[in-house]
Tab-separated table of C-alpha atoms in Angstrom:
chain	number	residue	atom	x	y	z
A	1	UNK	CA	-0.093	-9.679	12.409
A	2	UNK	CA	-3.276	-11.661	12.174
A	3	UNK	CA	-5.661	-13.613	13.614
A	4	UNK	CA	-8.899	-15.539	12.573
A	5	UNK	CA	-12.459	-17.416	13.356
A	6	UNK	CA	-15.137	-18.426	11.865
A	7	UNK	CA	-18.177	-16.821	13.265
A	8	UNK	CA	-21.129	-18.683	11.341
A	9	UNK	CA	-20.636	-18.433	7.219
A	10	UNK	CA	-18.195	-15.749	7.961
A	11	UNK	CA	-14.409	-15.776	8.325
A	12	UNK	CA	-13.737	-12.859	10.471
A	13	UNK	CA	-9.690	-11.482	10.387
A	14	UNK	CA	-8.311	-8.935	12.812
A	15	UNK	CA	-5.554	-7.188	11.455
A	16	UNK	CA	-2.844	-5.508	13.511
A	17	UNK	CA	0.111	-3.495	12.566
A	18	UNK	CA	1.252	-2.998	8.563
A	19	UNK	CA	0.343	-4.690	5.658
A	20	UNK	CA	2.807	-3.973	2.803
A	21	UNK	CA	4.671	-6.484	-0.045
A	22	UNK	CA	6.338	-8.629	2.756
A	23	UNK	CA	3.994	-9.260	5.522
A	24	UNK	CA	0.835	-9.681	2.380
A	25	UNK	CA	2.344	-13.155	1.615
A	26	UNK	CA	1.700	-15.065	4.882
A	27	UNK	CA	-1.730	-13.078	5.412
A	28	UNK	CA	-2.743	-14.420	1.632
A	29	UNK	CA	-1.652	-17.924	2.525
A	30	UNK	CA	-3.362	-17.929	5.883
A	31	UNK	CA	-6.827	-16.765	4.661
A	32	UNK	CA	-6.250	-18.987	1.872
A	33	UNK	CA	-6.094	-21.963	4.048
A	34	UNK	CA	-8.948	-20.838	5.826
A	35	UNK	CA	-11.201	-20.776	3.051
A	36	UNK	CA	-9.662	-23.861	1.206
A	37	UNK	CA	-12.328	-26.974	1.634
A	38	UNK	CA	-14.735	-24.876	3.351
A	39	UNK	CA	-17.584	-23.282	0.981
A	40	UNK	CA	-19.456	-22.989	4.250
A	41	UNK	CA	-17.719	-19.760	4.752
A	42	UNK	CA	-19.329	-17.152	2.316
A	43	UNK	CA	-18.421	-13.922	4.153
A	44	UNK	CA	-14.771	-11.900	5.134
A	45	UNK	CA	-15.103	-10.008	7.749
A	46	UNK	CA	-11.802	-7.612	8.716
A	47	UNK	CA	-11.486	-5.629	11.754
A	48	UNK	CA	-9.497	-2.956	10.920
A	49	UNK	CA	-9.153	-1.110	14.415
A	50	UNK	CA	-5.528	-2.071	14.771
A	51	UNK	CA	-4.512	-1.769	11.384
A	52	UNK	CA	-2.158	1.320	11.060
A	53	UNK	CA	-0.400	0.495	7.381
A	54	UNK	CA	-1.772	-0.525	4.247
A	55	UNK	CA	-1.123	-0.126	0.787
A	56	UNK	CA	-1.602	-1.430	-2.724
A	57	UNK	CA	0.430	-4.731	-1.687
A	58	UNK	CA	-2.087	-5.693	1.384
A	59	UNK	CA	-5.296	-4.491	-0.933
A	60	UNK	CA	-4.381	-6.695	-3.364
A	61	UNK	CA	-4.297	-9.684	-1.313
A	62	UNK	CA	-7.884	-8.781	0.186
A	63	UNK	CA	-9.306	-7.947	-3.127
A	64	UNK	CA	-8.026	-11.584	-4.223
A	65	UNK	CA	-9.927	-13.237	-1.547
A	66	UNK	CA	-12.876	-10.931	-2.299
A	67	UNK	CA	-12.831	-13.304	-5.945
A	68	UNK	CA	-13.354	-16.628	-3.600
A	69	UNK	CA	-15.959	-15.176	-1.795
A	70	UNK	CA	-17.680	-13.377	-4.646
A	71	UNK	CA	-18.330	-16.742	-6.671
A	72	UNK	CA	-20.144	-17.769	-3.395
A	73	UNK	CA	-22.192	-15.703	-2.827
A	74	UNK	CA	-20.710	-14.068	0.274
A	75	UNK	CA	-20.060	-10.306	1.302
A	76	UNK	CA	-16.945	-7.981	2.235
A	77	UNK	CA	-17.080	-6.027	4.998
A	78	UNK	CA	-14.511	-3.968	6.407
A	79	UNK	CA	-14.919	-2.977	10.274
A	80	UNK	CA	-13.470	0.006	12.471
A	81	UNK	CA	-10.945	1.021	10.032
A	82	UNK	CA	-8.726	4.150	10.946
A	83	UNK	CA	-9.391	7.663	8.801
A	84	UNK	CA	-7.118	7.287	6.970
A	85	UNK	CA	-7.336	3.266	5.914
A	86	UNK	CA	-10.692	4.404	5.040
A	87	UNK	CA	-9.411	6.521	2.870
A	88	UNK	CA	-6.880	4.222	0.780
A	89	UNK	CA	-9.614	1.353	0.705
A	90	UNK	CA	-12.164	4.596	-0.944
A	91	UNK	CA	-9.171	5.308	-3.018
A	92	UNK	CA	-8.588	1.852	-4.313
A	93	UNK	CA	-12.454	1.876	-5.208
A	94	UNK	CA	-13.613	-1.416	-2.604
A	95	UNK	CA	-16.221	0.926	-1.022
A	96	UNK	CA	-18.071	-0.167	-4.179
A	97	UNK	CA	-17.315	-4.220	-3.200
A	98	UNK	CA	-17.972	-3.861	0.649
A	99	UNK	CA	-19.498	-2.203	3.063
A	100	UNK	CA	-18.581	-0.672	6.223
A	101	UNK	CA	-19.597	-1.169	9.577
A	102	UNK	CA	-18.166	0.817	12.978
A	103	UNK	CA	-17.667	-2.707	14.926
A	104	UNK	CA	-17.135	-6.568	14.451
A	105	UNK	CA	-20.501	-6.573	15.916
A	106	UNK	CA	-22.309	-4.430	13.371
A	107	UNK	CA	-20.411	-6.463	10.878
A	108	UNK	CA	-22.057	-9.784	11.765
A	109	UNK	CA	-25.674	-8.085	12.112
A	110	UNK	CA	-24.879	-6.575	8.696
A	111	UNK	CA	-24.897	-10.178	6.607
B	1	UNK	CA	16.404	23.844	9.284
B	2	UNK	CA	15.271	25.487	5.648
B	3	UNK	CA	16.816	22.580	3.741
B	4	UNK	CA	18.038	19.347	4.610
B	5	UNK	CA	18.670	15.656	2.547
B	6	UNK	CA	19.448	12.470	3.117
B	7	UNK	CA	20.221	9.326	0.688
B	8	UNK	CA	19.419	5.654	1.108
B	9	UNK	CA	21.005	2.530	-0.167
B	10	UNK	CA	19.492	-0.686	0.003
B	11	UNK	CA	19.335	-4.102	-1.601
B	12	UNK	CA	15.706	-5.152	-2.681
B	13	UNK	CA	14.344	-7.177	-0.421
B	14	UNK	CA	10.756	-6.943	0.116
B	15	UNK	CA	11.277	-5.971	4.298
B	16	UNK	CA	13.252	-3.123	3.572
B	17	UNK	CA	9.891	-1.577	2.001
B	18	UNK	CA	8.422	-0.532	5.559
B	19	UNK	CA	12.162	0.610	6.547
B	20	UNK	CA	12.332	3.057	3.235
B	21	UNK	CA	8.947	4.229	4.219
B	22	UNK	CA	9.286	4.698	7.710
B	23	UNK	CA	13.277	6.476	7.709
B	24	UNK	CA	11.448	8.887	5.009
B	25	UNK	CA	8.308	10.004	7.798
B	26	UNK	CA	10.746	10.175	10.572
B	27	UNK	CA	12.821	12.786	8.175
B	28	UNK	CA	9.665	14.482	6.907
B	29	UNK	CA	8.646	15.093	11.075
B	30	UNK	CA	11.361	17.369	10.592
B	31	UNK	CA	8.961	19.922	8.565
B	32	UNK	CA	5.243	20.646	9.816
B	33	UNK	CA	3.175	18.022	8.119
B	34	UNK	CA	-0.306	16.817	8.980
B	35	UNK	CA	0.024	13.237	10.333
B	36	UNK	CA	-2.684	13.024	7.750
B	37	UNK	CA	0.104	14.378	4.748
B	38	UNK	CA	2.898	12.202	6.678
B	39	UNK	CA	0.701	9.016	6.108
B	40	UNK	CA	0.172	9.754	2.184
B	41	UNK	CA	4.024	10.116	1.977
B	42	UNK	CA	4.641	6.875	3.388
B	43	UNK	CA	2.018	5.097	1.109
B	44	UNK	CA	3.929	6.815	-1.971
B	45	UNK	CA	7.174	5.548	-0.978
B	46	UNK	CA	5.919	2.068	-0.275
B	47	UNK	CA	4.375	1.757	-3.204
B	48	UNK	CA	7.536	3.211	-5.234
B	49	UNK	CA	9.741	0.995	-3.298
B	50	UNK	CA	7.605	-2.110	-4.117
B	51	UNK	CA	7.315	-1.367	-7.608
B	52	UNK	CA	11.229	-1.307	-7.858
B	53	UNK	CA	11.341	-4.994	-5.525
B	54	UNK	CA	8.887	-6.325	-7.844
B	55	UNK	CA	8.853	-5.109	-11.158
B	56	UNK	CA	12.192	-3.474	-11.517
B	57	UNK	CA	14.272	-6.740	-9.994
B	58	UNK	CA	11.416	-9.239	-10.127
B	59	UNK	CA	13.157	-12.251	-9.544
B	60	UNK	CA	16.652	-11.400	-9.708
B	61	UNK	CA	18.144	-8.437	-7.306
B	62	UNK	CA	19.797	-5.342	-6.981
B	63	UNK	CA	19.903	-2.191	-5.303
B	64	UNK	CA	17.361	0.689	-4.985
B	65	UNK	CA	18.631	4.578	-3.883
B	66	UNK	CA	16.249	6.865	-2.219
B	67	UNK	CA	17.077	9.803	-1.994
B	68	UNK	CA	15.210	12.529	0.300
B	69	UNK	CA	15.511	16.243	0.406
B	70	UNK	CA	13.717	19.280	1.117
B	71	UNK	CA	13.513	22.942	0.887
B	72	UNK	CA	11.104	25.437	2.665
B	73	UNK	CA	8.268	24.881	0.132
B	74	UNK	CA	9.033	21.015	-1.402
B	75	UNK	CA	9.364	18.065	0.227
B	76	UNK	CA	11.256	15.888	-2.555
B	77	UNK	CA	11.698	11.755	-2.882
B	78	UNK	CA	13.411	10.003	-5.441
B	79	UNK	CA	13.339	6.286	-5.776
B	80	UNK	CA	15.495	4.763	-8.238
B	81	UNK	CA	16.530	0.949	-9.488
B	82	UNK	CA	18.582	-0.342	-11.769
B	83	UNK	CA	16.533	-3.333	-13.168
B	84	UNK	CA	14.958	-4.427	-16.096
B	85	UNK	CA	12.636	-0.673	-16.913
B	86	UNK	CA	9.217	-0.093	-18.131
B	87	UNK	CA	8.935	-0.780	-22.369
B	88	UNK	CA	5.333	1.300	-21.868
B	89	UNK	CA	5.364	3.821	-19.253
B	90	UNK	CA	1.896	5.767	-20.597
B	91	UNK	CA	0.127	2.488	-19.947
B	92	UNK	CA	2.221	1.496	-16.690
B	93	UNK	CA	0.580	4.604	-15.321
B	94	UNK	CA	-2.708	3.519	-16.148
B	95	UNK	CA	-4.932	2.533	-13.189
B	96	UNK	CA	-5.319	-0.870	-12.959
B	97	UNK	CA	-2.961	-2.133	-15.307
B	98	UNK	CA	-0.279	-4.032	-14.170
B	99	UNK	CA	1.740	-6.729	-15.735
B	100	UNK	CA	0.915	-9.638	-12.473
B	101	UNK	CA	-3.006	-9.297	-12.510
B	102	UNK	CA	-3.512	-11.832	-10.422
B	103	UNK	CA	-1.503	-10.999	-7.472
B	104	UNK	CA	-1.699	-7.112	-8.135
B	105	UNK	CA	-4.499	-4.353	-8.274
B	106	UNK	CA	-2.450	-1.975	-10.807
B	107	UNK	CA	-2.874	1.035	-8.534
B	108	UNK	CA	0.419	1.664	-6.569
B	109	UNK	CA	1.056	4.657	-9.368
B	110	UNK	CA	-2.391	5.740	-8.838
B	111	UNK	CA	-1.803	5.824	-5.221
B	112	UNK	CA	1.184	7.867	-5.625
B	113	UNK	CA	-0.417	10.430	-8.113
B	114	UNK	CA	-2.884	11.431	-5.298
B	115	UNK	CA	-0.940	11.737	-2.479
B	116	UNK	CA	1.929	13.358	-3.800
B	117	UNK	CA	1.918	16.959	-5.555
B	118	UNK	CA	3.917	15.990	-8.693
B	119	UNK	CA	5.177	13.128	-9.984
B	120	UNK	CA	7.458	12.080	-12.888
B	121	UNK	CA	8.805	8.822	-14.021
B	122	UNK	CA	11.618	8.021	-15.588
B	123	UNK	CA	12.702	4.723	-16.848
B	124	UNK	CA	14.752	2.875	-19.653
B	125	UNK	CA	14.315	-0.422	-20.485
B	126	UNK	CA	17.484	-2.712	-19.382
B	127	UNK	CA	18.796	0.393	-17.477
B	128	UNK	CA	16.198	1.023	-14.817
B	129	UNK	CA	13.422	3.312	-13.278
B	130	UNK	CA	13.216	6.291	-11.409
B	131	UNK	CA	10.165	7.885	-9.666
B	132	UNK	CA	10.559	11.183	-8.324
B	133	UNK	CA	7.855	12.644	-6.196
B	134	UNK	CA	7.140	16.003	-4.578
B	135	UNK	CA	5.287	17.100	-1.667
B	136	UNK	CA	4.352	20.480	-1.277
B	137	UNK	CA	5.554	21.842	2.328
B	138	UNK	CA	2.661	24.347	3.071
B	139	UNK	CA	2.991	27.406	4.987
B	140	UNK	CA	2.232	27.258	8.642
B	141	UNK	CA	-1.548	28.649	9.504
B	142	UNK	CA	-1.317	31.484	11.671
């Protein structure tokens, strides 16, 4: 589960529950239409404190909108994720794409 | 219980990944894993479940068998399909290559390689694909 707004130039997602091969699909589309028509929004901004599942499936789909982002200019910034989504986001090697704040709050102050 | 196993049938559909993973961490809380070591096994068998869904069947489907078992010192999950196989398997376990770059990262093998103790892969192309993965059950501190 999902939800979205646009907070300035940056789309900011909360995430809640699992992200695996069936629920990426409907997350991709949704941030997709977000973005789509609106070069505005530079930033992603997810707020992980919910988020208790993720794997190679749901990474994919963020690194993919990290691309539409990238080409504008914007950041990635992950916020409050759990120990261990921390981990798997280290693992997949997006530490070195985003940066990592402790609330949605430090996330806006950090673009 | 010193040993115990359990096997799983299931068409592949891409909602029956969290069931796979989630039936295997409510039969590994029968041994004394970390939540932290419970978590890595249910990234492994999501990712080994999704690689069957997507690469194994792709478009087309069939069945996957998991099958679960365990022994005082290994914690033991095979995942197996009967789909189309891997033609390279040396560069399938390469991180970052996969065959859909742009919808995947290439690094659900990867995944599994670091949160599991051993891993081998098996596969045969027209025939299918089998992962096998190990866990090792560690001795109880104290």
């Amino acid at each position: 589960m999902y939800c979205s707004e646009i907070v300035g130039q940056a789309l900011v997602i909360t995430l809640e529950g699992e992200f695996d091969l069936h629920t990426a699909p409907p997350f991709k589309e949704h941030i997709d239409t977000q973005l789509h028509g609106k070069p505005e929004i530079i930033n992603l901004i997810f707020i992980m404190s919910k988020l208790t599942f993720i794997d190679s499936s749901g990474l994919g789909v963020i690194l993919g909108r990290y691309r539409i982002i990238q080409e504008r200019g914007g950041q990635l910034i992950f916020a409050a994720p759990s120990p261990q989504v921390k981990r798997i986001l280290e693992l997949s090697g997006m530490q070195k794409i985003s940066k990592f704040s402790n609330s949605a709050r430090e996330a806006l102050e950090l673009i | 219980m010193d040993a115990n196993w359990m096997k799983l049938e299931f068409p592949s559909e891409s909602v029956n990944v969290q069931f796979a993973r989630t039936t295997v961490a409510i039969f590994a809380s029968q041994l004394d894993f970390t939540l932290e070591e419970i978590e890595e096994i249910k990234v492994a068998v999501s990712e080994a479940v999704s690689n069957s869904v997507i690469h194994g069947y792709s478009a087309s489907h069939g069945n996957v068998i998991m099958k679960v078992k365990y022994t005082p010192t290994q914690f033991t999950v095979s995942v197996e399909d009967f789909g189309r196989g891997i033609s390279d398997i040396v560069q399938a376990q390469e991180s970052g290559y996969t065959t859909i770059p742009e919808e995947r990262m290439g690094i659900g093998l990867y995944f599994i390689q670091e949160y599991m103790d051993e891993v081998s892969l098996h596969s045969e192309v027209g025939k299918g694909t089998k992962i096998v993965m190990v866990k090792t059950v560690k001795p109880i501190q104290g």
